[in-house]
Short mmCIF file of C-alpha atoms in Angstrom, two decimals:
data_model
loop_
_atom_site.label_atom_id
_atom_site.label_comp_id
_atom_site.label_asym_id
_atom_site.label_seq_id
_atom_site.Cartn_x
_atom_site.Cartn_y
_atom_site.Cartn_z
CA MET C 1 43.42 -4.31 -12.31
CA LYS C 2 44.74 -6.71 -15.01
CA TYR C 3 41.97 -9.04 -14.07
CA LEU C 4 39.31 -6.50 -15.16
CA LYS C 5 38.21 -6.88 -18.71
CA VAL C 6 36.26 -4.85 -21.14
CA GLY C 7 32.51 -4.66 -20.29
CA ASP C 8 32.95 -5.63 -16.63
CA GLU C 9 30.59 -3.57 -14.45
CA ILE C 10 32.11 -2.70 -11.09
CA LEU C 11 31.37 -0.67 -7.94
CA PHE C 12 34.62 1.24 -7.16
CA SER C 13 35.43 2.36 -3.62
CA GLY C 14 38.62 4.39 -3.02
CA VAL C 15 40.20 7.67 -4.11
CA ILE C 16 40.05 9.44 -7.38
CA TYR C 17 41.35 12.81 -8.55
CA THR C 18 39.23 15.17 -10.72
CA ALA C 19 40.88 16.90 -13.59
CA ARG C 20 39.47 18.21 -16.86
CA ASP C 21 40.55 20.43 -19.75
CA GLN C 22 42.39 23.35 -17.99
CA ALA C 23 43.85 21.12 -15.21
CA HIS C 24 45.25 18.73 -17.77
CA GLN C 25 46.82 21.59 -19.69
CA ARG C 26 48.66 22.69 -16.57
CA LEU C 27 49.56 19.23 -15.30
CA VAL C 28 51.34 18.26 -18.49
CA LYS C 29 53.35 21.48 -18.48
CA LEU C 30 54.54 21.25 -14.85
CA LYS C 31 57.96 19.57 -14.14
CA LYS C 32 56.66 18.41 -10.71
CA ILE C 33 52.96 18.05 -10.25
CA PRO C 34 51.44 18.93 -6.87
CA PHE C 35 50.29 15.35 -6.01
CA ASP C 36 51.64 11.87 -6.50
CA LEU C 37 49.94 10.14 -9.59
CA GLU C 38 51.71 6.90 -9.05
CA GLY C 39 49.01 4.20 -9.00
CA GLU C 40 46.19 6.85 -8.97
CA VAL C 41 43.03 7.40 -11.05
CA ILE C 42 41.84 10.50 -12.69
CA TYR C 43 38.15 11.41 -13.08
CA TYR C 44 37.30 13.78 -15.93
CA CYS C 45 34.79 15.86 -13.95
CA GLY C 46 34.05 19.42 -13.02
CA PRO C 47 31.52 19.31 -10.29
CA SER C 48 28.78 21.75 -9.60
CA ALA C 49 29.16 24.03 -6.48
CA THR C 50 28.52 22.13 -3.24
CA PRO C 51 25.06 22.84 -1.70
CA LYS C 52 24.81 23.60 1.96
CA GLY C 53 24.97 20.42 4.00
CA LYS C 54 26.26 18.22 1.17
CA VAL C 55 29.64 16.77 0.40
CA ILE C 56 29.56 17.71 -3.22
CA GLY C 57 27.32 18.94 -5.91
CA ALA C 58 26.37 17.05 -9.12
CA CYS C 59 29.55 15.35 -10.32
CA GLY C 60 29.13 13.18 -13.53
CA PRO C 61 31.75 12.64 -16.13
CA THR C 62 32.74 14.94 -18.95
CA THR C 63 33.57 13.91 -22.58
CA SER C 64 36.92 12.05 -22.28
CA SER C 65 38.21 12.48 -25.80
CA ARG C 66 39.01 16.07 -25.17
CA MET C 67 41.77 14.81 -22.75
CA ASP C 68 43.22 12.37 -25.27
CA LYS C 69 46.18 14.62 -26.23
CA PHE C 70 47.22 14.77 -22.56
CA VAL C 71 47.07 11.04 -21.64
CA GLU C 72 50.74 9.82 -22.31
CA PRO C 73 52.62 12.36 -20.08
CA LEU C 74 50.38 11.35 -17.21
CA LEU C 75 50.66 7.63 -17.83
CA LYS C 76 54.44 8.15 -17.65
CA LYS C 77 54.00 9.75 -14.21
CA GLY C 78 52.26 6.56 -12.98
CA LEU C 79 48.61 7.17 -13.73
CA VAL C 80 46.77 3.88 -13.77
CA GLY C 81 43.17 4.68 -14.52
CA MET C 82 40.89 7.17 -16.18
CA ILE C 83 37.21 7.72 -15.63
CA GLY C 84 35.00 9.63 -18.09
CA LYS C 85 32.39 9.18 -20.77
CA GLY C 86 32.47 8.16 -24.45
CA GLY C 87 35.07 6.71 -26.81
CA ARG C 88 38.83 7.38 -27.07
CA SER C 89 41.17 7.74 -30.05
CA LYS C 90 43.16 4.70 -31.24
CA SER C 91 46.45 6.04 -29.80
CA VAL C 92 44.99 6.33 -26.27
CA ARG C 93 43.74 2.77 -26.59
CA GLN C 94 47.24 1.65 -27.56
CA LEU C 95 48.78 3.75 -24.58
CA ILE C 96 46.41 2.06 -22.20
CA LYS C 97 47.72 -1.30 -23.40
CA LYS C 98 51.40 -0.22 -23.30
CA TYR C 99 51.09 1.16 -19.79
CA LYS C 100 48.72 -1.63 -18.57
CA ALA C 101 46.18 1.06 -17.50
CA LEU C 102 42.39 1.05 -17.62
CA TYR C 103 39.74 3.40 -18.94
CA LEU C 104 36.35 3.40 -17.32
CA VAL C 105 33.07 4.99 -17.90
CA ALA C 106 30.63 6.34 -15.35
CA PRO C 107 26.91 6.71 -16.01
CA SER C 108 26.83 9.84 -18.17
CA GLY C 109 24.45 12.67 -17.28
CA CYS C 110 23.78 11.21 -13.78
CA GLY C 111 25.59 13.79 -11.70
CA ALA C 112 22.98 13.81 -8.94
CA LEU C 113 23.20 10.08 -8.57
CA LEU C 114 26.98 9.99 -8.48
CA ALA C 115 27.13 12.72 -5.89
CA GLN C 116 25.60 10.36 -3.42
CA LYS C 117 28.53 8.09 -3.80
CA VAL C 118 31.06 10.60 -2.77
CA ILE C 119 32.15 10.55 0.81
CA SER C 120 34.65 13.34 0.92
CA LYS C 121 35.95 16.16 -1.27
CA LYS C 122 39.16 17.97 -0.76
CA ILE C 123 40.91 20.60 -2.98
CA VAL C 124 44.33 19.63 -4.18
CA CYS C 125 45.52 22.28 -6.58
CA PHE C 126 44.54 24.95 -9.13
CA LYS C 127 41.94 26.49 -6.85
CA ASP C 128 41.54 29.49 -9.24
CA LEU C 129 40.00 27.13 -11.80
CA GLY C 130 36.92 26.78 -9.66
CA PRO C 131 34.97 23.71 -10.99
CA GLU C 132 37.97 22.75 -13.11
CA ALA C 133 40.34 22.53 -10.11
CA VAL C 134 41.80 19.17 -9.07
CA TYR C 135 39.77 17.63 -6.17
CA ARG C 136 40.51 14.57 -4.25
CA LEU C 137 37.38 12.52 -3.95
CA GLU C 138 36.76 9.59 -1.69
CA VAL C 139 34.09 7.46 -3.31
CA GLU C 140 32.06 4.41 -2.22
CA ASP C 141 30.24 2.07 -4.63
CA PHE C 142 30.91 4.32 -7.58
CA PRO C 143 29.19 2.58 -10.50
CA LEU C 144 31.67 2.02 -13.43
CA ILE C 145 32.02 -0.01 -16.66
CA VAL C 146 35.41 -0.91 -18.03
CA ALA C 147 35.58 0.64 -21.52
CA ILE C 148 39.17 -0.11 -22.39
CA ASP C 149 41.02 -2.87 -20.58
CA SER C 150 44.72 -3.27 -20.06
CA PHE C 151 44.91 -5.52 -23.18
CA GLY C 152 43.69 -2.56 -25.25
CA ARG C 153 40.33 -4.00 -25.85
CA SER C 154 37.55 -1.37 -26.05
CA ILE C 155 33.75 -1.40 -25.74
CA TYR C 156 33.60 1.50 -28.24
CA GLU C 157 34.93 1.99 -31.74
CA ASP C 158 38.06 4.15 -31.93
CA LEU C 159 37.43 7.81 -32.51
CA MET M 1 5.27 45.07 -14.36
CA ASN M 2 6.88 44.43 -11.06
CA LEU M 3 10.45 43.77 -11.88
CA LYS M 4 11.55 42.73 -8.44
CA LYS M 5 8.89 40.01 -8.47
CA LEU M 6 9.80 38.98 -11.96
CA LYS M 7 13.39 38.56 -10.99
CA LYS M 8 12.35 36.21 -8.15
CA GLN M 9 10.13 34.23 -10.48
CA VAL M 10 12.94 33.84 -13.01
CA GLN M 11 15.31 32.77 -10.21
CA GLU M 12 12.96 29.98 -9.24
CA LEU M 13 12.45 29.16 -12.85
CA THR M 14 16.18 28.68 -13.33
CA ALA M 15 16.27 26.30 -10.38
CA LYS M 16 13.38 24.34 -11.79
CA ALA M 17 15.09 24.02 -15.12
CA ASN M 18 18.17 22.61 -13.55
CA PHE M 19 16.60 20.38 -10.84
CA SER M 20 13.73 18.75 -12.78
CA LEU M 21 12.88 17.37 -16.24
CA GLY M 22 9.71 18.41 -18.05
CA SER M 23 6.96 15.83 -17.98
CA ASP M 24 7.35 15.27 -21.79
CA VAL M 25 11.10 14.25 -21.37
CA SER M 26 10.52 12.19 -18.11
CA GLY M 27 7.59 10.40 -19.93
CA LEU M 28 9.70 9.49 -22.92
CA LEU M 29 12.42 8.11 -20.56
CA ALA M 30 9.94 6.08 -18.71
CA LYS M 31 8.47 4.68 -21.90
CA ALA M 32 11.99 3.86 -23.17
CA TYR M 33 12.75 2.00 -19.94
CA ARG M 34 9.57 0.01 -20.19
CA LEU M 35 10.39 -1.06 -23.68
CA GLU M 36 14.07 -1.71 -23.43
CA LYS M 37 15.07 -5.29 -23.51
CA ASN M 38 18.90 -5.02 -23.79
CA LYS M 39 19.92 -5.52 -20.08
CA ARG M 40 22.78 -3.10 -19.95
CA ALA M 41 20.81 -0.43 -21.72
CA LYS M 42 17.86 -0.94 -19.39
CA ASN M 43 20.14 -0.47 -16.36
CA ALA M 44 21.55 2.70 -17.86
CA LEU M 45 18.04 3.96 -18.40
CA LYS M 46 17.17 3.14 -14.71
CA GLN M 47 20.28 5.12 -13.62
CA ILE M 48 19.19 8.05 -15.67
CA ILE M 49 15.55 7.91 -14.33
CA ASP M 50 16.94 7.48 -10.68
CA ASN M 51 19.24 10.39 -11.28
CA ALA M 52 16.38 12.72 -12.25
CA ASP M 53 14.34 11.68 -9.16
CA ILE M 54 17.27 12.25 -6.80
CA ALA M 55 17.91 15.71 -8.39
CA LYS M 56 14.42 16.82 -7.95
CA LYS M 57 14.02 15.51 -4.48
CA GLU M 58 17.48 16.78 -3.15
CA ARG M 59 17.44 19.98 -5.24
CA VAL M 60 20.83 19.01 -6.74
CA ALA M 61 21.58 19.71 -10.41
CA ILE M 62 20.46 16.91 -12.74
CA CYS M 63 23.83 17.22 -14.40
CA GLN M 64 27.01 18.93 -13.12
CA ASP M 65 27.11 20.77 -16.51
CA THR M 66 24.35 23.25 -15.79
CA GLY M 67 25.03 24.62 -19.20
CA LEU M 68 25.38 27.99 -20.88
CA PRO M 69 22.00 29.39 -19.89
CA LEU M 70 19.84 30.45 -22.83
CA ILE M 71 16.85 32.76 -22.18
CA PHE M 72 14.08 32.75 -24.75
CA ILE M 73 11.76 35.77 -24.28
CA GLU M 74 8.56 35.94 -26.22
CA ALA M 75 6.72 39.22 -25.87
CA GLY M 76 3.08 39.32 -26.71
CA LYS M 77 1.11 42.22 -28.07
CA LYS M 78 0.62 43.98 -24.76
CA ILE M 79 4.14 43.71 -23.49
CA THR M 80 6.62 46.55 -23.72
CA ILE M 81 10.13 45.41 -23.70
CA SER M 82 12.67 47.69 -21.86
CA ASN M 83 16.29 47.31 -20.89
CA ASP M 84 15.32 47.12 -17.28
CA LEU M 85 12.92 44.16 -18.00
CA VAL M 86 15.58 42.18 -19.89
CA GLU M 87 18.17 43.03 -17.09
CA ALA M 88 15.76 41.80 -14.43
CA ILE M 89 15.35 38.55 -16.30
CA LYS M 90 19.16 38.10 -16.73
CA GLN M 91 19.77 38.95 -13.05
CA GLY M 92 17.07 36.39 -12.13
CA VAL M 93 18.91 33.67 -14.06
CA GLU M 94 22.23 34.66 -12.60
CA ASP M 95 20.80 34.75 -9.01
CA GLY M 96 19.24 31.30 -9.77
CA TYR M 97 22.60 29.86 -10.65
CA ARG M 98 24.45 31.35 -7.65
CA LYS M 99 21.83 30.72 -4.98
CA ASN M 100 21.21 27.20 -6.03
CA PHE M 101 24.94 26.03 -6.21
CA LEU M 102 24.88 25.45 -9.98
CA ARG M 103 28.07 25.46 -11.88
CA ARG M 104 29.71 28.64 -12.99
CA SER M 105 30.74 27.47 -16.53
CA ILE M 106 31.10 30.84 -18.39
CA VAL M 107 34.56 31.99 -19.60
CA ASP M 108 36.16 34.27 -22.15
CA PRO M 109 36.57 32.10 -25.18
CA LEU M 110 40.20 32.75 -25.77
CA LYS M 111 41.59 33.84 -22.39
CA ARG M 112 39.59 31.14 -20.63
CA GLY M 113 40.60 31.77 -16.91
CA ARG M 114 38.19 32.18 -14.01
CA SER M 115 34.75 31.17 -14.98
CA SER M 116 31.55 33.06 -13.86
CA TYR M 117 27.75 32.97 -13.71
CA ARG M 118 27.35 36.02 -15.91
CA GLY M 119 26.82 35.74 -19.66
CA ALA M 120 23.37 34.09 -20.22
CA ILE M 121 22.34 34.39 -23.87
CA VAL M 122 19.10 36.21 -24.50
CA HIS M 123 16.92 35.52 -27.57
CA LEU M 124 13.97 38.01 -27.92
CA ASP M 125 10.88 37.40 -30.17
CA PHE M 126 7.86 39.57 -30.71
CA THR M 127 4.83 37.41 -30.95
CA PRO M 128 1.79 39.64 -31.67
CA LYS M 129 -0.62 36.73 -31.73
CA VAL M 130 -0.42 36.20 -28.03
CA SER M 131 -0.75 38.93 -25.34
CA GLY M 132 1.52 37.88 -22.46
CA LEU M 133 5.13 37.32 -21.71
CA LYS M 134 6.67 33.98 -21.97
CA ILE M 135 10.14 33.24 -20.61
CA THR M 136 11.98 30.03 -21.14
CA VAL M 137 15.30 29.13 -19.37
CA PHE M 138 17.21 26.54 -21.22
CA PRO M 139 20.46 25.48 -19.69
CA LYS M 140 22.32 23.98 -22.67
CA GLY M 141 25.04 21.47 -21.72
CA PHE M 142 28.14 21.41 -23.92
CA GLY M 143 28.83 17.75 -24.22
CA SER M 144 25.94 17.65 -26.69
CA GLU M 145 26.30 21.30 -27.88
CA ASN M 146 29.89 20.36 -29.25
CA LYS M 147 28.13 18.06 -31.71
CA THR M 148 26.13 20.69 -33.37
CA ARG M 149 26.15 20.63 -37.26
CA LEU M 150 25.23 23.07 -40.02
CA LYS M 151 24.95 22.31 -43.73
CA MET M 152 23.96 24.60 -46.58
CA PHE M 153 22.08 22.39 -48.96
CA ASP M 154 21.33 23.14 -52.56
CA PRO M 155 17.83 24.41 -52.96
CA THR M 156 17.14 21.31 -55.24
CA ALA M 157 18.33 18.75 -52.70
CA ASP M 158 16.05 15.81 -52.05
CA PHE M 159 14.56 15.64 -48.54
CA THR M 160 16.23 12.19 -48.10
CA GLU M 161 19.57 13.93 -48.23
CA ILE M 162 18.42 16.11 -45.32
CA GLU M 163 17.33 13.06 -43.37
CA GLN M 164 20.68 11.40 -44.04
CA PHE M 165 22.39 14.50 -42.74
CA ILE M 166 20.44 14.32 -39.45
CA VAL M 167 21.07 10.67 -38.93
CA GLU M 168 24.77 11.14 -39.63
CA SER M 169 24.95 13.94 -37.19
CA VAL M 170 23.59 11.74 -34.53
CA GLN M 171 26.02 9.08 -35.40
CA LEU M 172 28.94 11.35 -35.12
CA ALA M 173 27.60 12.50 -31.66
CA GLY M 174 27.89 8.86 -30.55
CA ALA M 175 28.41 7.96 -26.90
CA GLN M 176 30.03 11.26 -26.16
CA ALA M 177 27.02 13.40 -26.18
CA CYS M 178 24.98 11.38 -23.48
CA PRO M 179 22.46 9.40 -25.40
CA PRO M 180 19.55 8.81 -25.61
CA PHE M 181 19.26 12.05 -27.37
CA LEU M 182 16.57 14.56 -28.18
CA VAL M 183 17.27 16.16 -31.55
CA GLY M 184 16.32 19.61 -32.74
CA VAL M 185 16.46 20.44 -36.43
CA GLY M 186 16.15 23.97 -37.95
CA ILE M 187 15.42 24.24 -41.64
CA GLY M 188 15.43 27.60 -43.46
CA GLY M 189 16.27 31.27 -42.79
CA THR M 190 19.99 32.01 -43.01
CA SER M 191 22.79 29.85 -41.50
CA ASP M 192 22.40 31.32 -38.08
CA THR M 193 18.61 31.13 -38.18
CA ALA M 194 18.85 27.36 -38.99
CA LEU M 195 20.79 26.74 -35.85
CA LEU M 196 18.55 28.93 -33.68
CA LEU M 197 15.50 27.15 -34.95
CA ALA M 198 17.07 23.81 -34.17
CA LYS M 199 17.39 25.14 -30.52
CA LYS M 200 13.83 26.34 -30.49
CA ALA M 201 12.66 23.01 -31.77
CA LEU M 202 14.18 21.42 -28.55
CA ILE M 203 11.90 23.67 -26.49
CA GLU M 204 8.72 22.38 -28.03
CA LYS M 205 6.83 19.37 -26.48
CA ALA M 206 9.23 16.54 -27.14
CA ASN M 207 6.58 13.87 -27.07
CA ILE M 208 4.33 15.14 -30.00
CA LEU M 209 5.90 14.24 -33.27
CA ASN M 210 4.60 14.59 -36.90
CA SER M 211 5.09 11.81 -39.39
CA THR M 212 8.36 13.11 -40.90
CA GLU M 213 9.80 13.40 -37.39
CA LYS M 214 8.66 9.82 -36.45
CA LYS M 215 10.28 8.65 -39.57
CA ILE M 216 13.61 10.16 -38.87
CA LEU M 217 13.53 9.05 -35.18
CA LYS M 218 12.99 5.45 -36.44
CA LYS M 219 16.02 5.78 -38.67
CA ILE M 220 18.25 7.17 -35.91
CA ASN M 221 17.22 4.35 -33.58
CA MET M 222 18.50 1.93 -36.13
CA LEU M 223 22.03 3.22 -35.35
CA LYS M 224 21.90 1.14 -32.07
CA ILE M 225 24.05 3.63 -30.15
CA GLY M 226 21.88 3.17 -27.18
CA PRO M 227 21.99 4.65 -23.64
CA MET M 228 25.63 5.54 -22.67
CA GLY M 229 26.62 4.25 -26.08
CA LEU M 230 26.34 0.65 -24.89
CA GLY M 231 23.96 -0.51 -27.65
CA GLY M 232 20.32 -1.28 -27.85
CA PRO M 233 17.47 0.50 -29.74
CA THR M 234 17.10 3.55 -27.43
CA THR M 235 19.47 6.03 -29.22
CA CYS M 236 16.96 8.87 -29.59
CA LEU M 237 13.84 9.78 -27.72
CA SER M 238 12.50 12.58 -30.05
CA VAL M 239 13.18 14.60 -33.17
CA LYS M 240 11.62 17.99 -33.56
CA ILE M 241 11.91 20.14 -36.70
CA ARG M 242 11.20 23.77 -37.21
CA THR M 243 11.10 25.60 -40.45
CA GLN M 244 11.31 29.20 -41.62
CA ASP M 245 11.19 30.78 -45.15
CA THR M 246 14.60 30.99 -46.81
CA HIS M 247 16.19 32.35 -49.97
CA ILE M 248 15.70 30.89 -53.43
CA ALA M 249 19.37 29.98 -53.69
CA GLY M 250 19.64 28.03 -50.42
CA LEU M 251 18.53 25.49 -47.99
CA PRO M 252 20.23 25.76 -44.58
CA VAL M 253 19.80 22.85 -42.14
CA GLY M 254 21.01 23.01 -38.62
CA VAL M 255 21.15 20.06 -36.23
CA ASN M 256 21.36 20.71 -32.46
CA ILE M 257 21.58 17.75 -30.07
CA SER M 258 20.36 17.51 -26.52
CA CYS M 259 21.55 14.86 -24.11
CA HIS M 260 18.95 12.78 -22.32
CA ALA M 261 18.69 15.51 -19.70
CA LEU M 262 17.00 18.06 -21.80
CA ARG M 263 16.31 20.78 -19.31
CA ARG M 264 14.09 23.83 -20.00
CA ALA M 265 11.40 25.49 -17.99
CA THR M 266 8.89 28.11 -19.10
CA LEU M 267 7.08 30.80 -17.32
CA GLN M 268 4.00 32.38 -18.77
CA ILE M 269 3.05 35.80 -17.35
CA LEU M 270 -0.44 37.40 -17.84
#
């Protein structure tokens, strides 16, 4: 991951966990979170319902900056990557540098296209939150751009 | 009027609004793609266009944020509006969301908790100049809605100050609100009217602009935010302004931004 630098365009294949506003609020309050964050990537996303015969509904990124205030506790628990859309605060950029993490952006407003890159979807926790629950997604060739690299260099200006 | 039939029509209208872009918006995107020279921006525009094609073909939502559904009802001269009629339309929208696997994104503002499909917002206008019933379903995504701005100008303010306010609002929206944008501006009325006019401006044909709108569009595109906020001249596709008479003491201006996936579909009955 340290070889990825700001502006790099990649196709990611692997596992990501969805979490947005409400899930973050719960995750940072829990002493022990229901899944291991060590080395994992969180995707700021609340997918549409899954149509019959499909793996997932539309699943594009949501605005990352709303999650800025929850970033540090999750980095402490081993989180290494975040995927979303738009810029971040200066403090998040510095935290990414400190923890040698990454922030990537997915094509915003392209939920139908991204749905085709998801191979499997499994609920992990907070089922009551519906679209805001945590889902484990297995993705293939998920198009991403490195927006903040592990040196704290950003493609966007600080918010 | 056959309310059962109306409900079905509105249900399909809701699907159409969420699965396909209007020809005005898709035309603007195609034109932007043709003209874009910045490689990264061109690629982002290609993804946006491909996404819309996939959504339409696969009947999947264009965006996972299927919005807070807005319903604009325009009742012409020969239309009698009843509770049953409005309820049938609302039910049609709700069914459209549920049956087409769109996202349930509506919650109590303070308790939050479990989200639902119920809570579409209805705007009703009486338009005596036309005879029929016009229904528009407009799923408004909140990434862009969160960037809404209102300013109460002095009545003696220069129009350049208003222009500046509009451009600044787009700048503040930045990469977060999914550029390239379509911008709706409402001028006049009271504070609430100005913002409602801005929404209504977004329903109008996005590819027909007057000279003032074209001028502001040009200024916005000098911001170089670009698709996904990655630079290039394609920051905004359209600016539409609607006005209404206001009070001698004021000049309210509302700015409502739509992401590139401006989704609204209209049904004209009779």
